[in-house]
Each structure stands twice: as structure tokens, then as C-alpha cells.
Amino acid sequence: MSEPVDSTEVKSPSYDLSKFQLKRILTNNSVRKSISLLGTFPDLGTDDAIVVFEKNAYRESDVATASSEESPKKPSYFTADLKVDTEFINNIYGSFQVVPTRDLCSVKSTVIYPATEKHIEKYSVSQKYLIRETPDLYQRITLPYLTSSQFSLEWVYNILEHKQETERIVYEDKDPKTGFILLPDLKWDGRNVETLYLLGIVHKRDIKSLRDLNGSHLDLLRNVRQASKDAISKLYGINPNQLRMYFHYQPSFYHLHVHINPVRNDAPGIWCEKSHMLDTVINNLELMPDYYQRATLPFVLYEGNKLLDLYEQELPIRALTKASDDKELPDTDSLGVAPPEGFSDEEPEDRQCKRIKLGSPEPKEAESAVQACA
Ligand code: M7G
């Protein structure tokens, strides 16, 4: 076990959310019911701020109803405090807008201030591209880039040194080699176990990501897996076999951490192109201790990310998309094939128009494609 660390509290900035001035909307995700906004806090200066609002998921206890004349436990939707506006009732169907009590209306809000260009890029909707990163590409392109340009790890070190979020720590093993801190992720509202989202942040500071893992880290990874399961089962009553534990590649923050949430909840960022299950990682290292130094790892890059430009200099990433966008769809007439049903009565311009729409989705469609993945 390591010695207790200096736990001098770090002074946090304070801002009045109600004074936020909107510059533009970065994303509006109607599936996740979240919106990311770029703006400023004029009282504090001209630095950019990002505010994210996300409606909370329903807690099952909040829909409890009274069994007899006794009133249901608060907060509950079904109390006399519920304000109901009837939109219409048609036969057996009714449509209403209801406003529950204050306790049930809260919106989870995240503020990043001051926000850097990298934060703005991360919270904006943009085109995404898959990169197949060989060990050589990692060494030549990704590693130098992430060494020179990455998000600050200050918040991670504040947690590890007990300077911030100390009261939120769920479990800690202080061993410098195999220890870690388990605590709620920024994304979790902390109220609803259905949407539980914890982070396991390792104490070791020299593991940037999955790429650095090797056989010597197996004890650490096994410890994170077992101790987290035990702690979560004890504290939240979740069966360990119902937990999803995974790494992101590429992560946003290059200090090894495991994401943990219940499998029954589609947490943000569980896409297959970004997530690597802890179980699989352990197994790969058991089979081949240098697996992650030899593997080609796919990952996603967003338009606007400088790393994408660096990869583009080596590989034609956007160029390929451009070519296929520009390419005329084969004309079914010239192929001697009957046009598909639904196109047959249209003028050629109408058809062309539909093809263009399919090739470059409207913002709404593009957004829903992002949402489907998120
Ligand atoms: P990642 O895989 O590096 O990045 O995960 P991404 O998932 O954001 O792409 C970092 C995780 O740390 C995310 O799930 C964040 O929500 C979480 N996180 C980020 N910050 C700045 C904080 C923080 O200050 N406190 C806590 N508890 N979690 C954070």
C-alpha cells in the first residue's frame, strides 16, 4: 500500500450558470436528450465555455403509486402536484403534457470552462473516419501527436492525490502498482443505478492507453476487474455479471482508466469502434504479452482533429470518401437494368436529387446517424 498523499484541496472556479451567453449550438442529440452549447460567462471574461444539458433517465422509484389511500413516497410523478395539460383524447388514446414536481425536473449540466479548441471539437458534430493504426503508424504519427497535444490530466491527478472529488470515491486500493480509484464518471447523474457509470483510474502514471499494456500489467487489470465488481456489488447491489467494463481507444485522456456501466444500459461511448472489453484485453495479454504492441488497432477520428490531417498526409482517408461522393451512381438505364420501383415515374432531375440527398444527408439525418451510434 502506498503512503497517504498530500490532499490539499484545489480551489475550483465558480460561475453562475444563469449568466451563460450562447454563441452557438455544438450538438443537439434528440435520442440522448442532450444539447451541447458554446458560449461565454461575460462576468468572467471572453474565454469560451461549453455547457452540456442532459435530461435525466427515469428512476423506477419515481413512478411508484400509492396502494390505497396513503400517498406515494416523494418524489413521484403520481401525486397531486403533477400539472397536467390535455392535448387531446381520441377514443382510447390520450395525449398529455405533464409537469412533475421540481425534484423530478432537474437536468444534468456539465460545464467546461475555459474550453479549448480540442474541447469544442470533441463536443461538435462532424464527419468521422476509421483509422487502422498499425504499431508503426502509432509510433510515427499517433504517439508524437498525443505527446505534444492532449487534454490536461490535471483532473485525473487531482482525484489520485485526493485534491478533488474525494468524497465521491467509491473504492480505493492504494497499491502503487496494482491499485486504483473507483468513482462516478462525470457523465453519471449519481442518482439512478440504472444508468450507473463509474471510472476505475489506475494509480500507475506511465500507462497512457491500451497500446502501452503488456503482460506485466495483468495483475493490475485483474485487480481492477475483481475489486470493482466486488465494490459495485456491495454498494449498488448490481450482479457482477451485469457489468460492462472497457477501455476506449483512442481515449480522450491518456492515463489508463476503465469505464464501467451496466450492460442493460446503452451508455454513451460504447460503440464497437471505440471500446475494448477489459475481459478481452486480459485474455489477449494472457495469450500474448505484447499483443497491444503488435496489433493493428482501429479507432475513430473526427473532422477537425489535427491528427486526422497528419494521417491524411500518409493515407488517403478523406480523399476516398470524396471520390465516392463525387462518383456518379451507375445509371440503371445504361446498364440495361430496370429502374427500381419507386423511381420509375420520376423525371431524371428528381432521381438525381434523391441520389444527392442519399449521398449527403441533411443535418437532421446526419444527426440521427450520430445518435444511433452514441
Ligand atoms: P475517455 O475514454 O478518456 O474519453 O474517458 P471520452 O469517453 O470522454 O471520449 C474519460 C472519462 O472521464 C469520460 O467518461 C468522462 O466523462 C470522464 N471525466 C472527464 N472529466 C474531465 C472528469 C472529471 O473531472 N471527473 C470525473 N469523475 N470524470 C471525468
PDB file of C-alpha atoms in Angstrom, residues 141-240:
ATOM      1  CA  ILE A 141       2.086   9.538 -36.107  1.00  0.00           C
ATOM      2  CA  THR A 142      -0.188   8.977 -33.090  1.00  0.00           C
ATOM      3  CA  LEU A 143       2.409   8.890 -30.315  1.00  0.00           C
ATOM      4  CA  PRO A 144       4.263  12.123 -31.255  1.00  0.00           C
ATOM      5  CA  TYR A 145       0.900  13.852 -31.727  1.00  0.00           C
ATOM      6  CA  LEU A 146      -0.567  12.780 -28.401  1.00  0.00           C
ATOM      7  CA  THR A 147       2.662  13.593 -26.595  1.00  0.00           C
ATOM      8  CA  SER A 148       2.570  17.163 -27.901  1.00  0.00           C
ATOM      9  CA  SER A 149      -1.170  17.749 -27.925  1.00  0.00           C
ATOM     10  CA  GLN A 150      -3.508  16.186 -25.419  1.00  0.00           C
ATOM     11  CA  PHE A 151      -6.084  17.205 -22.866  1.00  0.00           C
ATOM     12  CA  SER A 152      -4.642  18.121 -19.498  1.00  0.00           C
ATOM     13  CA  LEU A 153      -4.607  15.288 -16.947  1.00  0.00           C
ATOM     14  CA  GLU A 154      -4.890  17.715 -14.050  1.00  0.00           C
ATOM     15  CA  TRP A 155      -8.357  16.455 -13.090  1.00  0.00           C
ATOM     16  CA  VAL A 156      -7.073  12.854 -13.007  1.00  0.00           C
ATOM     17  CA  TYR A 157      -4.137  13.745 -10.753  1.00  0.00           C
ATOM     18  CA  ASN A 158      -6.462  15.788  -8.513  1.00  0.00           C
ATOM     19  CA  ILE A 159      -8.513  12.628  -7.984  1.00  0.00           C
ATOM     20  CA  LEU A 160      -5.483  10.374  -7.435  1.00  0.00           C
ATOM     21  CA  GLU A 161      -3.988  12.875  -4.963  1.00  0.00           C
ATOM     22  CA  HIS A 162      -7.292  13.338  -3.105  1.00  0.00           C
ATOM     23  CA  LYS A 163      -7.477  17.012  -4.044  1.00  0.00           C
ATOM     24  CA  GLN A 164     -10.847  16.855  -5.799  1.00  0.00           C
ATOM     25  CA  GLU A 165     -13.898  14.562  -5.799  1.00  0.00           C
ATOM     26  CA  THR A 166     -12.534  12.839  -2.673  1.00  0.00           C
ATOM     27  CA  GLU A 167     -15.972  12.417  -1.153  1.00  0.00           C
ATOM     28  CA  ARG A 168     -17.148  10.734  -4.378  1.00  0.00           C
ATOM     29  CA  ILE A 169     -14.608   7.892  -4.183  1.00  0.00           C
ATOM     30  CA  VAL A 170     -16.420   4.573  -4.065  1.00  0.00           C
ATOM     31  CA  TYR A 171     -13.389   2.368  -3.535  1.00  0.00           C
ATOM     32  CA  GLU A 172      -9.624   2.747  -3.430  1.00  0.00           C
ATOM     33  CA  ASP A 173      -6.717   0.344  -3.491  1.00  0.00           C
ATOM     34  CA  LYS A 174      -3.612   2.433  -2.803  1.00  0.00           C
ATOM     35  CA  ASP A 175      -1.043  -0.045  -4.091  1.00  0.00           C
ATOM     36  CA  PRO A 176       1.186   1.961  -6.497  1.00  0.00           C
ATOM     37  CA  LYS A 177       1.496  -0.960  -8.944  1.00  0.00           C
ATOM     38  CA  THR A 178      -1.900  -2.655  -8.870  1.00  0.00           C
ATOM     39  CA  GLY A 179      -4.062  -0.057  -7.119  1.00  0.00           C
ATOM     40  CA  PHE A 180      -6.752   2.229  -8.497  1.00  0.00           C
ATOM     41  CA  ILE A 181      -9.569   4.594  -7.556  1.00  0.00           C
ATOM     42  CA  LEU A 182     -13.180   3.812  -8.400  1.00  0.00           C
ATOM     43  CA  LEU A 183     -15.548   6.794  -8.596  1.00  0.00           C
ATOM     44  CA  PRO A 184     -18.547   8.121 -10.531  1.00  0.00           C
ATOM     45  CA  ASP A 185     -17.862   9.343 -14.029  1.00  0.00           C
ATOM     46  CA  LEU A 186     -18.640  12.967 -14.815  1.00  0.00           C
ATOM     47  CA  LYS A 187     -21.410  11.663 -17.101  1.00  0.00           C
ATOM     48  CA  TRP A 188     -23.359   9.941 -14.321  1.00  0.00           C
ATOM     49  CA  ASP A 189     -26.076  11.863 -12.520  1.00  0.00           C
ATOM     50  CA  GLY A 190     -25.249   9.846  -9.382  1.00  0.00           C
ATOM     51  CA  ARG A 191     -28.941   9.206  -8.694  1.00  0.00           C
ATOM     52  CA  ASN A 192     -30.055   6.391 -10.903  1.00  0.00           C
ATOM     53  CA  VAL A 193     -28.389   2.985 -10.562  1.00  0.00           C
ATOM     54  CA  GLU A 194     -29.922   2.005 -13.925  1.00  0.00           C
ATOM     55  CA  THR A 195     -27.534   4.449 -15.598  1.00  0.00           C
ATOM     56  CA  LEU A 196     -24.599   3.851 -13.221  1.00  0.00           C
ATOM     57  CA  TYR A 197     -21.327   4.934 -14.811  1.00  0.00           C
ATOM     58  CA  LEU A 198     -18.090   4.563 -12.846  1.00  0.00           C
ATOM     59  CA  LEU A 199     -14.450   5.052 -13.751  1.00  0.00           C
ATOM     60  CA  GLY A 200     -11.573   2.931 -12.461  1.00  0.00           C
ATOM     61  CA  ILE A 201      -8.476   5.167 -12.603  1.00  0.00           C
ATOM     62  CA  VAL A 202      -5.193   3.340 -12.011  1.00  0.00           C
ATOM     63  CA  HIS A 203      -2.561   4.780  -9.668  1.00  0.00           C
ATOM     64  CA  LYS A 204       0.269   3.924 -12.057  1.00  0.00           C
ATOM     65  CA  ARG A 205       1.061   7.010 -14.133  1.00  0.00           C
ATOM     66  CA  ASP A 206       3.042   5.531 -17.006  1.00  0.00           C
ATOM     67  CA  ILE A 207       0.259   3.743 -18.897  1.00  0.00           C
ATOM     68  CA  LYS A 208      -1.166   6.122 -21.468  1.00  0.00           C
ATOM     69  CA  SER A 209      -3.660   3.765 -23.048  1.00  0.00           C
ATOM     70  CA  LEU A 210      -4.417   0.238 -24.189  1.00  0.00           C
ATOM     71  CA  ARG A 211      -1.394   0.480 -26.531  1.00  0.00           C
ATOM     72  CA  ASP A 212       1.009   0.521 -23.558  1.00  0.00           C
ATOM     73  CA  LEU A 213      -0.462  -2.540 -21.852  1.00  0.00           C
ATOM     74  CA  ASN A 214       1.618  -5.714 -21.681  1.00  0.00           C
ATOM     75  CA  GLY A 215       1.801  -8.951 -19.692  1.00  0.00           C
ATOM     76  CA  SER A 216       3.370  -7.173 -16.721  1.00  0.00           C
ATOM     77  CA  HIS A 217       0.073  -5.295 -16.202  1.00  0.00           C
ATOM     78  CA  LEU A 218      -2.051  -8.423 -15.809  1.00  0.00           C
ATOM     79  CA  ASP A 219      -2.105  -8.245 -12.003  1.00  0.00           C
ATOM     80  CA  LEU A 220      -3.262  -4.637 -12.188  1.00  0.00           C
ATOM     81  CA  LEU A 221      -6.014  -5.408 -14.708  1.00  0.00           C
ATOM     82  CA  ARG A 222      -7.230  -8.476 -12.825  1.00  0.00           C
ATOM     83  CA  ASN A 223      -7.310  -6.454  -9.628  1.00  0.00           C
ATOM     84  CA  VAL A 224      -9.319  -3.644 -11.251  1.00  0.00           C
ATOM     85  CA  ARG A 225     -11.770  -6.222 -12.628  1.00  0.00           C
ATOM     86  CA  GLN A 226     -12.299  -8.140  -9.402  1.00  0.00           C
ATOM     87  CA  ALA A 227     -12.162  -5.337  -6.851  1.00  0.00           C
ATOM     88  CA  SER A 228     -14.518  -3.127  -8.914  1.00  0.00           C
ATOM     89  CA  LYS A 229     -17.030  -5.956  -9.264  1.00  0.00           C
ATOM     90  CA  ASP A 230     -16.927  -6.635  -5.533  1.00  0.00           C
ATOM     91  CA  ALA A 231     -17.267  -2.968  -4.592  1.00  0.00           C
ATOM     92  CA  ILE A 232     -20.120  -2.327  -7.041  1.00  0.00           C
ATOM     93  CA  SER A 233     -21.987  -5.430  -5.997  1.00  0.00           C
ATOM     94  CA  LYS A 234     -21.673  -4.450  -2.335  1.00  0.00           C
ATOM     95  CA  LEU A 235     -22.552  -0.802  -2.774  1.00  0.00           C
ATOM     96  CA  TYR A 236     -25.111  -0.781  -5.576  1.00  0.00           C
ATOM     97  CA  GLY A 237     -26.394  -4.365  -5.459  1.00  0.00           C
ATOM     98  CA  ILE A 238     -25.543  -4.996  -9.115  1.00  0.00           C
ATOM     99  CA  ASN A 239     -24.695  -8.549 -10.111  1.00  0.00           C
ATOM    100  CA  PRO A 240     -21.022  -8.545 -11.259  1.00  0.00           C
TER     101      PRO A 240
END
